[in-house]
Amino acid sequence: MLTFLEIDLEKLEYNYHSLRNRLSPNTKMIGVIKANAYGAISGPISEKLIELGTEALAVAYTEEGIKLRKLGITAPVLVFYPQEERFTDIIRHELEPVIFSKRSLKKFKTAVEEEKKSAYPIHIKYNTGLNRIGFHPDEGDWVLHQLRTSCFKVKSVYTHLGQSEAPKPDKPTENQISLFKQIMMKHERVAGQKTDYHLLNTSGLFNYPEYHLDWVRVGIGLYGFANHPKWNETLQPIAQLKTKITQIHQINSGETVGYNCGWKATKNTRVAVLPIGHADGFLRQYGHGNSWVMINGQKAYVVGNVCMDMIMVDIRDIPCCEKSEVVVIGAGARADELAKNAGTISYELLSALGNRITRVLKTK
């Protein structure tokens, strides 16, 4: 096992309690585990979150939810982006779809009727400014009229903020919240059943405690990141990406390394080859000194182009040898720091990690 992602469930537990302690007393938590728990391992993480007391889970697509059901997860599972082709599968696996358009509502109602179900749990999403998916607020009357049916039980109504991490006051976020308040009032006034409301993700949990409402949707925070240095101090990254040095080369001043002579040594040095590349999700933007790895507690910068299966790092006089352990992401090489240095975000770096990388649970 050359390259592996080591997941520490004790750190997941630490993050869970750290986040839970910030919630308003009556606010429940939706643990977001889409994209294999942000590139980690969804099964054990889901089981641990439920054991800790997470009231519901959420995935992006139907197949992710079915996978959880096959693993024996019986907790409520929201499907954020359900495709109408999978509506029957959603019902048969007792998943809870997010309904976000007139078409999706009509199609899902048909599927519920065909499966001879009633009071099926759904979640209604409104677009208050992100302009991704969701009912337009002006469609609220139509939505409420359509919900006067025995087919559905509306478990929650929600929206998604576009920049909840932005320093307050933030006008676009305030506008979204104001619009959602109007939507809430309309649903409270017209709907004939108790409905929960939510609008916050991890950043919003920290930045807008006055709007925790009935639920919060927590994703990246569970995995140790929160989009702000101060918030990060309260969390611990749960995963470390590790590998071992494949080969070490002595490079003389003036020699080049990698495709297209991507890096030229300005002095005599040593370069280590590591068995990870862009086919594993360590993308090309991390080359040319835009990222580093940790070897024996010291930084070694990636030089030249990232190859499909390998990267090269300048190890200078760092004490190491072939087969020495390397931390690619982890202590000293945080995912958010590497991502920022390469012009992207930790979400992309973590969720892009490919299936050639073995996932292992850290043992005590």
Short mmCIF file of C-alpha atoms in Angstrom, two decimals:
data_model
loop_
_atom_site.label_atom_id
_atom_site.label_comp_id
_atom_site.label_asym_id
_atom_site.label_seq_id
_atom_site.Cartn_x
_atom_site.Cartn_y
_atom_site.Cartn_z
CA MET A 1 0.00 0.00 0.00
CA LEU A 2 2.06 2.91 -1.29
CA THR A 3 -0.39 5.81 -1.19
CA PHE A 4 -3.28 5.88 1.26
CA LEU A 5 -5.70 8.23 2.98
CA GLU A 6 -5.77 7.64 6.72
CA ILE A 7 -9.07 8.65 8.36
CA ASP A 8 -9.21 9.32 12.09
CA LEU A 9 -12.72 8.79 13.48
CA GLU A 10 -11.66 10.20 16.85
CA LYS A 11 -11.04 13.54 15.15
CA LEU A 12 -14.42 13.25 13.46
CA GLU A 13 -15.93 12.83 16.91
CA TYR A 14 -14.01 15.86 18.16
CA ASN A 15 -15.34 17.97 15.29
CA TYR A 16 -18.87 16.71 15.80
CA HIS A 17 -18.89 17.79 19.44
CA SER A 18 -17.17 21.09 18.66
CA LEU A 19 -19.85 21.93 16.10
CA ARG A 20 -22.72 20.54 18.14
CA ASN A 21 -21.72 22.70 21.10
CA ARG A 22 -22.15 25.79 18.93
CA LEU A 23 -25.68 24.93 17.88
CA SER A 24 -28.75 26.43 19.45
CA PRO A 25 -30.27 23.92 21.90
CA ASN A 26 -33.17 22.87 19.65
CA THR A 27 -31.27 22.86 16.36
CA LYS A 28 -30.68 19.49 14.72
CA MET A 29 -27.76 18.50 12.50
CA ILE A 30 -27.73 17.17 8.95
CA GLY A 31 -24.37 15.51 8.32
CA VAL A 32 -23.43 16.03 4.68
CA ILE A 33 -21.51 13.03 3.37
CA LYS A 34 -21.77 13.55 -0.38
CA ALA A 35 -18.84 12.64 -2.65
CA ASN A 36 -17.74 9.78 -0.39
CA ALA A 37 -17.74 12.08 2.65
CA TYR A 38 -15.76 14.78 0.85
CA GLY A 39 -13.23 12.29 -0.47
CA ALA A 40 -12.88 10.27 2.74
CA ILE A 41 -15.02 7.15 3.26
CA SER A 42 -18.78 7.51 3.58
CA GLY A 43 -19.74 4.21 5.23
CA PRO A 44 -17.76 4.31 8.51
CA ILE A 45 -18.19 8.07 8.75
CA SER A 46 -21.97 7.78 8.39
CA GLU A 47 -22.10 5.06 11.02
CA LYS A 48 -20.00 7.14 13.40
CA LEU A 49 -22.10 10.26 12.90
CA ILE A 50 -25.32 8.38 13.60
CA GLU A 51 -23.74 6.79 16.68
CA LEU A 52 -22.79 10.27 17.92
CA GLY A 53 -26.33 11.57 17.51
CA THR A 54 -26.53 13.18 14.07
CA GLU A 55 -30.24 13.35 13.30
CA ALA A 56 -30.02 13.03 9.49
CA LEU A 57 -27.53 12.59 6.66
CA ALA A 58 -27.41 14.11 3.19
CA VAL A 59 -25.92 13.09 -0.14
CA ALA A 60 -25.82 14.71 -3.57
CA TYR A 61 -27.22 11.92 -5.74
CA THR A 62 -29.51 8.93 -5.42
CA GLU A 63 -26.82 6.28 -5.88
CA GLU A 64 -24.94 7.65 -2.87
CA GLY A 65 -28.04 7.25 -0.75
CA ILE A 66 -28.68 3.72 -1.99
CA LYS A 67 -25.10 2.83 -1.03
CA LEU A 68 -25.80 3.95 2.54
CA ARG A 69 -28.97 1.89 2.71
CA LYS A 70 -27.05 -1.18 1.51
CA LEU A 71 -24.56 -0.57 4.32
CA GLY A 72 -27.42 -0.74 6.80
CA ILE A 73 -27.83 2.98 7.47
CA THR A 74 -31.48 3.50 8.43
CA ALA A 75 -31.35 7.18 9.44
CA PRO A 76 -33.09 9.81 7.28
CA VAL A 77 -31.02 10.55 4.16
CA LEU A 78 -31.69 13.66 2.09
CA VAL A 79 -30.86 13.58 -1.62
CA PHE A 80 -29.92 17.12 -2.62
CA TYR A 81 -30.04 16.67 -6.42
CA PRO A 82 -32.42 13.82 -7.24
CA GLN A 83 -32.90 12.97 -10.91
CA GLU A 84 -36.39 12.08 -12.00
CA GLU A 85 -35.08 8.87 -13.60
CA ARG A 86 -34.28 7.63 -10.09
CA PHE A 87 -37.46 8.70 -8.29
CA THR A 88 -38.71 5.13 -7.99
CA ASP A 89 -35.37 4.06 -6.51
CA ILE A 90 -35.58 6.91 -4.02
CA ILE A 91 -38.98 5.72 -2.83
CA ARG A 92 -38.03 2.04 -2.67
CA HIS A 93 -34.93 2.84 -0.60
CA GLU A 94 -36.83 5.30 1.62
CA LEU A 95 -34.63 8.26 0.76
CA GLU A 96 -35.87 11.83 1.12
CA PRO A 97 -35.63 13.94 -2.05
CA VAL A 98 -35.14 17.67 -2.27
CA ILE A 99 -37.83 19.03 -4.57
CA PHE A 100 -36.68 22.20 -6.31
CA SER A 101 -38.77 22.80 -9.44
CA LYS A 102 -42.28 22.47 -10.82
CA ARG A 103 -41.15 19.58 -12.99
CA SER A 104 -39.50 17.71 -10.11
CA LEU A 105 -42.56 18.14 -7.91
CA LYS A 106 -44.98 16.90 -10.56
CA LYS A 107 -42.77 13.96 -11.52
CA PHE A 108 -42.18 12.91 -7.94
CA LYS A 109 -45.89 13.09 -7.17
CA THR A 110 -46.51 10.71 -10.06
CA ALA A 111 -43.84 8.34 -8.76
CA VAL A 112 -45.34 8.38 -5.26
CA GLU A 113 -48.79 7.60 -6.65
CA GLU A 114 -47.42 4.78 -8.81
CA GLU A 115 -45.72 3.26 -5.76
CA LYS A 116 -49.01 3.65 -3.82
CA LYS A 117 -47.40 5.69 -1.05
CA SER A 118 -48.75 8.58 0.98
CA ALA A 119 -47.29 11.23 3.27
CA TYR A 120 -43.90 10.62 1.66
CA PRO A 121 -41.18 12.80 3.25
CA ILE A 122 -39.79 15.52 0.99
CA HIS A 123 -37.80 18.73 1.39
CA ILE A 124 -38.58 21.93 -0.52
CA LYS A 125 -35.71 24.14 -1.69
CA TYR A 126 -36.02 27.79 -2.68
CA ASN A 127 -33.56 29.80 -4.74
CA THR A 128 -33.05 33.06 -2.86
CA GLY A 129 -30.06 34.35 -4.82
CA LEU A 130 -27.48 31.63 -5.39
CA ASN A 131 -29.24 30.89 -8.70
CA ARG A 132 -28.30 27.25 -8.74
CA ILE A 133 -31.38 25.10 -8.04
CA GLY A 134 -34.57 25.86 -6.18
CA PHE A 135 -38.06 27.24 -6.63
CA HIS A 136 -38.21 30.96 -7.34
CA PRO A 137 -39.82 32.74 -4.37
CA ASP A 138 -42.60 33.92 -6.69
CA GLU A 139 -43.55 30.26 -7.16
CA GLY A 140 -44.37 29.92 -3.46
CA ASP A 141 -48.14 30.10 -3.92
CA TRP A 142 -48.01 27.41 -6.61
CA VAL A 143 -45.84 25.21 -4.38
CA LEU A 144 -48.17 25.54 -1.42
CA HIS A 145 -51.17 24.74 -3.59
CA GLN A 146 -49.47 21.60 -4.94
CA LEU A 147 -48.58 20.46 -1.43
CA ARG A 148 -52.26 20.17 -0.53
CA THR A 149 -52.14 16.46 -1.20
CA SER A 150 -51.89 13.30 0.84
CA CYS A 151 -48.87 12.25 -1.26
CA PHE A 152 -46.33 14.35 0.62
CA LYS A 153 -45.17 15.21 4.09
CA VAL A 154 -42.96 18.30 3.91
CA LYS A 155 -40.19 17.70 6.42
CA SER A 156 -38.31 20.92 5.73
CA VAL A 157 -38.17 24.06 3.65
CA TYR A 158 -34.74 25.54 3.02
CA THR A 159 -32.40 27.65 0.95
CA HIS A 160 -28.64 27.87 0.44
CA LEU A 161 -26.58 30.99 1.08
CA GLY A 162 -24.07 32.02 -1.55
CA GLN A 163 -21.34 33.39 0.74
CA SER A 164 -22.10 32.63 4.36
CA GLU A 165 -18.39 32.89 5.20
CA ALA A 166 -18.20 36.57 4.14
CA PRO A 167 -17.52 39.06 6.96
CA LYS A 168 -20.63 40.62 8.42
CA PRO A 169 -22.45 42.74 7.49
CA ASP A 170 -22.80 41.24 4.02
CA LYS A 171 -25.57 42.68 1.88
CA PRO A 172 -26.09 39.72 -0.50
CA THR A 173 -26.40 37.31 2.45
CA GLU A 174 -28.72 39.68 4.30
CA ASN A 175 -30.90 39.89 1.19
CA GLN A 176 -31.08 36.10 0.96
CA ILE A 177 -31.99 35.76 4.63
CA SER A 178 -34.65 38.45 4.35
CA LEU A 179 -36.20 36.71 1.36
CA PHE A 180 -36.16 33.36 3.14
CA LYS A 181 -37.90 34.90 6.14
CA GLN A 182 -40.73 35.93 3.84
CA ILE A 183 -40.91 32.40 2.46
CA MET A 184 -41.03 31.00 5.99
CA MET A 185 -43.85 33.33 6.94
CA LYS A 186 -45.87 32.31 3.90
CA HIS A 187 -45.40 28.60 4.61
CA GLU A 188 -46.25 29.07 8.28
CA ARG A 189 -49.41 30.93 7.37
CA VAL A 190 -50.67 28.63 4.61
CA ALA A 191 -49.27 25.14 5.18
CA GLY A 192 -51.43 22.76 7.13
CA GLN A 193 -48.59 20.75 8.66
CA LYS A 194 -45.58 21.47 10.88
CA THR A 195 -42.51 22.20 8.80
CA ASP A 196 -38.86 22.71 9.76
CA TYR A 197 -36.62 25.37 8.23
CA HIS A 198 -32.90 25.71 7.55
CA LEU A 199 -30.50 27.87 5.55
CA LEU A 200 -27.02 27.42 7.04
CA ASN A 201 -24.01 25.32 6.11
CA THR A 202 -20.74 25.02 8.08
CA SER A 203 -19.69 28.64 7.54
CA GLY A 204 -23.16 29.87 8.36
CA LEU A 205 -23.18 27.84 11.57
CA PHE A 206 -20.21 29.92 12.75
CA ASN A 207 -21.14 33.26 11.21
CA TYR A 208 -24.90 33.40 11.76
CA PRO A 209 -25.75 31.74 15.10
CA GLU A 210 -28.93 33.84 15.23
CA TYR A 211 -30.24 31.85 12.24
CA HIS A 212 -29.56 28.25 13.27
CA LEU A 213 -33.33 27.64 13.00
CA ASP A 214 -34.46 23.97 13.09
CA TRP A 215 -31.54 22.37 11.25
CA VAL A 216 -28.05 23.13 9.99
CA ARG A 217 -26.33 21.30 7.15
CA VAL A 218 -22.76 20.52 8.19
CA GLY A 219 -20.31 19.14 5.65
CA ILE A 220 -16.74 20.41 5.47
CA GLY A 221 -16.74 21.27 9.18
CA LEU A 222 -17.10 17.63 10.15
CA TYR A 223 -13.94 16.91 8.18
CA GLY A 224 -11.94 19.63 9.90
CA PHE A 225 -12.27 22.82 7.86
CA ALA A 226 -14.43 25.93 8.19
CA ASN A 227 -13.35 28.56 5.64
CA HIS A 228 -11.88 30.93 8.24
CA PRO A 229 -8.64 30.67 10.23
CA LYS A 230 -10.35 31.38 13.54
CA TRP A 231 -13.06 28.80 12.96
CA ASN A 232 -10.44 26.29 11.82
CA GLU A 233 -8.83 26.52 15.26
CA THR A 234 -11.87 24.75 16.72
CA LEU A 235 -11.62 21.77 14.36
CA GLN A 236 -9.18 19.00 13.46
CA PRO A 237 -8.69 17.64 9.91
CA ILE A 238 -9.73 13.99 10.04
CA ALA A 239 -7.63 12.68 7.15
CA GLN A 240 -3.97 12.47 6.19
CA LEU A 241 -2.80 11.51 2.71
CA LYS A 242 0.45 9.59 2.96
CA THR A 243 2.83 7.90 0.56
CA LYS A 244 6.43 6.70 0.32
CA ILE A 245 9.39 7.84 -1.72
CA THR A 246 9.80 5.68 -4.82
CA GLN A 247 13.20 6.93 -5.96
CA ILE A 248 15.71 9.71 -5.22
CA HIS A 249 17.82 11.43 -7.88
CA GLN A 250 20.88 13.60 -7.46
CA ILE A 251 20.25 16.63 -9.67
CA ASN A 252 23.05 18.92 -10.75
CA SER A 253 22.69 22.65 -11.28
CA GLY A 254 21.26 23.30 -14.73
CA GLU A 255 19.51 19.93 -15.08
CA THR A 256 15.75 19.82 -15.64
CA VAL A 257 13.02 17.71 -14.09
CA GLY A 258 9.76 16.45 -15.56
CA TYR A 259 7.80 16.89 -18.77
CA ASN A 260 8.67 19.88 -20.96
CA CYS A 261 11.70 20.57 -18.76
CA GLY A 262 9.21 21.89 -16.24
CA TRP A 263 11.79 22.75 -13.58
CA LYS A 264 15.45 23.68 -13.81
CA ALA A 265 17.76 23.29 -10.83
CA THR A 266 19.67 26.44 -9.91
CA LYS A 267 22.05 24.48 -7.68
CA ASN A 268 22.93 20.90 -6.90
CA THR A 269 20.08 19.20 -5.06
CA ARG A 270 18.13 15.97 -4.63
CA VAL A 271 14.70 15.22 -6.05
CA ALA A 272 12.35 12.52 -4.76
CA VAL A 273 9.72 10.81 -6.91
CA LEU A 274 6.37 10.10 -5.21
CA PRO A 275 3.68 7.68 -6.48
CA ILE A 276 0.75 10.07 -6.81
CA GLY A 277 -0.39 12.20 -9.73
CA HIS A 278 -3.27 13.93 -11.43
CA ALA A 279 -4.99 10.58 -12.09
CA ASP A 280 -5.30 10.36 -8.29
CA GLY A 281 -6.80 13.83 -7.98
CA PHE A 282 -3.55 15.63 -7.20
CA LEU A 283 -4.07 18.01 -10.09
CA ARG A 284 -1.66 19.90 -12.29
CA GLN A 285 -2.21 23.22 -10.54
CA TYR A 286 -0.25 21.84 -7.59
CA GLY A 287 2.93 21.63 -9.65
CA HIS A 288 5.65 24.23 -10.20
CA GLY A 289 6.13 25.01 -6.53
CA ASN A 290 2.45 25.67 -5.85
CA SER A 291 2.32 22.94 -3.19
CA TRP A 292 4.53 21.00 -0.88
CA VAL A 293 4.70 17.74 1.03
CA MET A 294 6.13 17.04 4.48
CA ILE A 295 9.13 14.74 4.93
CA ASN A 296 10.54 14.32 8.42
CA GLY A 297 8.76 17.51 9.48
CA GLN A 298 10.19 19.62 6.66
CA LYS A 299 8.57 21.08 3.56
CA ALA A 300 9.57 19.70 0.17
CA TYR A 301 8.06 21.63 -2.74
CA VAL A 302 6.61 19.98 -5.83
CA VAL A 303 8.78 20.81 -8.83
CA GLY A 304 7.88 20.76 -12.50
CA ASN A 305 4.65 19.41 -13.90
CA VAL A 306 2.44 16.98 -12.00
CA CYS A 307 2.44 13.72 -13.99
CA MET A 308 -0.46 11.30 -14.31
CA ASP A 309 0.97 8.89 -11.74
CA MET A 310 3.90 10.72 -10.12
CA ILE A 311 5.14 13.99 -8.71
CA MET A 312 8.68 15.11 -8.03
CA VAL A 313 9.69 17.12 -4.97
CA ASP A 314 12.88 18.98 -4.15
CA ILE A 315 14.18 17.33 -0.95
CA ARG A 316 17.45 19.29 -0.75
CA ASP A 317 19.25 17.97 2.35
CA ILE A 318 16.14 16.70 4.17
CA PRO A 319 17.14 13.43 5.87
CA CYS A 320 15.23 10.69 4.04
CA CYS A 321 15.70 7.70 1.79
CA GLU A 322 13.73 5.59 -0.64
CA LYS A 323 10.63 4.21 1.14
CA SER A 324 10.63 7.08 3.67
CA GLU A 325 7.10 8.18 4.59
CA VAL A 326 5.74 11.38 3.09
CA VAL A 327 2.70 13.39 4.21
CA VAL A 328 1.05 14.80 1.09
CA ILE A 329 -1.96 16.25 2.92
CA GLY A 330 -1.98 16.50 6.70
CA ALA A 331 0.13 17.95 9.49
CA GLY A 332 2.18 20.78 8.00
CA ALA A 333 0.41 20.48 4.66
CA ARG A 334 -3.22 21.31 5.40
CA ALA A 335 -5.65 20.83 2.54
CA ASP A 336 -6.97 24.38 2.80
CA GLU A 337 -3.46 25.88 2.74
CA LEU A 338 -2.36 23.78 -0.24
CA ALA A 339 -5.56 24.60 -2.08
CA LYS A 340 -5.34 28.32 -1.43
CA ASN A 341 -1.73 28.35 -2.61
CA ALA A 342 -2.83 26.69 -5.87
CA GLY A 343 -5.82 28.97 -6.41
CA THR A 344 -8.58 26.57 -5.41
CA ILE A 345 -10.43 25.36 -2.30
CA SER A 346 -10.09 22.46 0.11
CA TYR A 347 -13.42 21.00 -1.08
CA GLU A 348 -11.98 20.43 -4.56
CA LEU A 349 -8.68 18.99 -3.36
CA LEU A 350 -10.29 16.53 -0.95
CA SER A 351 -13.25 15.41 -3.06
CA ALA A 352 -11.03 14.90 -6.12
CA LEU A 353 -8.88 12.23 -4.45
CA GLY A 354 -9.29 9.17 -6.66
CA ASN A 355 -10.11 5.53 -6.04
CA ARG A 356 -6.52 4.36 -6.60
CA ILE A 357 -5.83 5.86 -3.18
CA THR A 358 -6.62 3.28 -0.51
CA ARG A 359 -8.79 4.52 2.36
CA VAL A 360 -7.87 3.18 5.79
CA LEU A 361 -9.18 3.88 9.27
CA LYS A 362 -6.59 4.94 11.80
CA THR A 363 -6.18 2.38 14.55
CA LYS A 364 -5.40 3.24 18.15
#
